[in-house]
């Protein structure tokens, strides 16, 4: 029997159009498709599906419950692109022993972490 594979996640929003525009502009997905009422972004084989739900609020009341981690080749360039969009930062870009980390807040209040691991940290994993 094949083991389960994590393929994606549904990110519900009271304003899926606004949230979709943000993810498309801020993170430059490999693919950006519309499937019915869903907006599907592909990042490294992982699918981030944006949809709406009637049982959620405008802002995530517990944004630390999950954090979307994006492995990037150039954290500084991604942070610059996000700054151009007026992104709010939970944690500004910082160097942690050669690896770069920053945590942005998307328009719904979710935490989005940008990570550029050093070759040394990648080898240790």
Short mmCIF file of C-alpha atoms in Angstrom, two decimals:
data_model
loop_
_atom_site.label_atom_id
_atom_site.label_comp_id
_atom_site.label_asym_id
_atom_site.label_seq_id
_atom_site.Cartn_x
_atom_site.Cartn_y
_atom_site.Cartn_z
CA UNK A 1 0.00 0.00 0.00
CA UNK A 2 1.26 3.46 -0.91
CA UNK A 3 1.84 5.79 2.03
CA UNK A 4 0.00 9.12 2.19
CA UNK A 5 1.77 12.07 0.60
CA UNK A 6 1.15 15.66 1.57
CA UNK A 7 0.27 17.28 -1.75
CA UNK A 8 -1.21 20.61 -0.76
CA UNK A 9 -3.44 22.60 1.51
CA UNK A 10 -6.63 24.58 1.26
CA UNK A 11 -6.20 28.16 2.43
CA UNK A 12 -9.66 29.56 3.02
CA UNK A 13 -10.30 33.29 2.88
CA UNK A 14 -13.20 35.68 3.27
CA UNK A 15 -11.63 37.49 0.29
CA UNK A 16 -10.01 34.83 -1.91
CA UNK A 17 -9.41 37.23 -4.80
CA UNK A 18 -7.32 39.58 -2.65
CA UNK A 19 -5.41 36.69 -1.08
CA UNK A 20 -4.78 35.07 -4.47
CA UNK A 21 -3.43 38.31 -5.93
CA UNK A 22 -1.06 38.59 -2.98
CA UNK A 23 0.35 35.05 -3.29
CA UNK A 24 0.77 35.42 -7.05
CA UNK A 25 2.62 38.73 -6.71
CA UNK A 26 4.61 38.00 -3.55
CA UNK A 27 5.87 34.49 -4.26
CA UNK A 28 5.95 33.96 -8.04
CA UNK A 29 4.45 30.43 -8.13
CA UNK A 30 5.50 27.84 -10.72
CA UNK A 31 1.86 27.60 -11.80
CA UNK A 32 -1.20 29.73 -11.13
CA UNK A 33 -4.41 28.12 -12.34
CA UNK A 34 -8.12 28.48 -11.83
CA UNK A 35 -10.09 25.28 -11.29
CA UNK A 36 -13.75 26.08 -10.88
CA UNK A 37 -14.04 28.35 -7.85
CA UNK A 38 -10.51 27.49 -6.68
CA UNK A 39 -7.24 29.30 -7.36
CA UNK A 40 -4.42 26.77 -7.34
CA UNK A 41 -0.80 27.79 -6.92
CA UNK A 42 2.01 25.27 -7.38
CA UNK A 43 5.23 25.67 -5.44
CA UNK A 44 7.78 22.87 -5.87
CA UNK A 45 5.10 20.25 -6.42
CA UNK A 46 3.00 21.47 -3.45
CA UNK A 47 -0.43 22.91 -4.22
CA UNK A 48 -1.75 25.91 -2.30
CA UNK A 49 -5.48 26.09 -3.02
CA UNK A 50 -7.28 29.34 -2.20
CA UNK A 51 -11.03 29.23 -1.71
CA UNK A 52 -13.71 30.89 0.33
CA UNK A 53 -15.72 29.58 3.26
CA UNK A 54 -18.65 31.06 5.12
CA UNK A 55 -17.43 29.90 8.55
CA UNK A 56 -14.25 31.99 8.81
CA UNK A 57 -13.47 35.56 9.80
CA UNK A 58 -11.63 38.20 7.77
CA UNK A 59 -8.39 37.70 9.74
CA UNK A 60 -6.85 34.52 11.10
CA UNK A 61 -7.29 34.73 14.91
CA UNK A 62 -4.45 32.23 15.56
CA UNK A 63 -1.83 32.82 12.86
CA UNK A 64 0.86 30.91 14.73
CA UNK A 65 -1.15 27.67 14.50
CA UNK A 66 0.39 26.97 11.07
CA UNK A 67 3.14 28.73 9.16
CA UNK A 68 3.66 28.39 5.43
CA UNK A 69 7.39 27.83 4.86
CA UNK A 70 8.81 28.76 1.47
CA UNK A 71 12.28 27.52 0.58
CA UNK A 72 13.76 30.20 -1.68
CA UNK A 73 17.01 30.58 -3.60
CA UNK A 74 17.38 34.31 -2.85
CA UNK A 75 15.65 35.46 0.33
CA UNK A 76 16.78 39.06 -0.13
CA UNK A 77 15.14 39.26 -3.57
CA UNK A 78 11.88 37.77 -2.25
CA UNK A 79 11.87 40.17 0.69
CA UNK A 80 12.49 43.10 -1.69
CA UNK A 81 9.58 41.96 -3.88
CA UNK A 82 7.33 41.66 -0.82
CA UNK A 83 8.42 45.06 0.47
CA UNK A 84 7.35 46.50 -2.88
CA UNK A 85 3.89 45.12 -2.14
CA UNK A 86 3.81 46.80 1.28
CA UNK A 87 4.04 43.55 3.24
CA UNK A 88 3.91 43.63 7.04
CA UNK A 89 6.63 41.60 8.77
CA UNK A 90 6.31 39.53 11.90
CA UNK A 91 10.09 38.99 11.74
CA UNK A 92 12.37 40.97 9.43
CA UNK A 93 15.03 39.16 7.41
CA UNK A 94 17.75 37.82 9.66
CA UNK A 95 20.84 35.70 9.28
CA UNK A 96 20.80 32.64 11.53
CA UNK A 97 24.25 31.11 11.31
CA UNK A 98 24.40 31.51 7.53
CA UNK A 99 20.75 30.75 6.74
CA UNK A 100 18.28 33.56 6.07
CA UNK A 101 14.79 33.72 7.60
CA UNK A 102 11.93 36.23 7.49
CA UNK A 103 8.26 35.92 8.40
CA UNK A 104 5.68 37.98 6.50
CA UNK A 105 2.00 38.39 7.29
CA UNK A 106 -0.36 37.79 4.35
CA UNK A 107 -3.54 39.90 3.89
CA UNK A 108 -5.57 37.41 5.97
CA UNK A 109 -3.10 37.48 8.84
CA UNK A 110 -1.42 34.12 8.11
CA UNK A 111 2.31 33.77 8.71
CA UNK A 112 4.47 33.13 5.65
CA UNK A 113 8.09 32.26 6.34
CA UNK A 114 10.80 32.80 3.75
CA UNK A 115 13.79 30.50 4.23
CA UNK A 116 17.11 30.38 2.41
CA UNK A 117 19.16 27.60 3.99
CA UNK A 118 22.93 27.69 3.77
CA UNK A 119 24.71 24.79 2.05
CA UNK A 120 26.04 23.78 5.48
CA UNK A 121 22.53 23.57 6.97
CA UNK A 122 21.23 21.67 3.93
CA UNK A 123 24.06 19.13 4.26
CA UNK A 124 23.27 18.68 7.96
CA UNK A 125 19.67 17.81 7.15
#
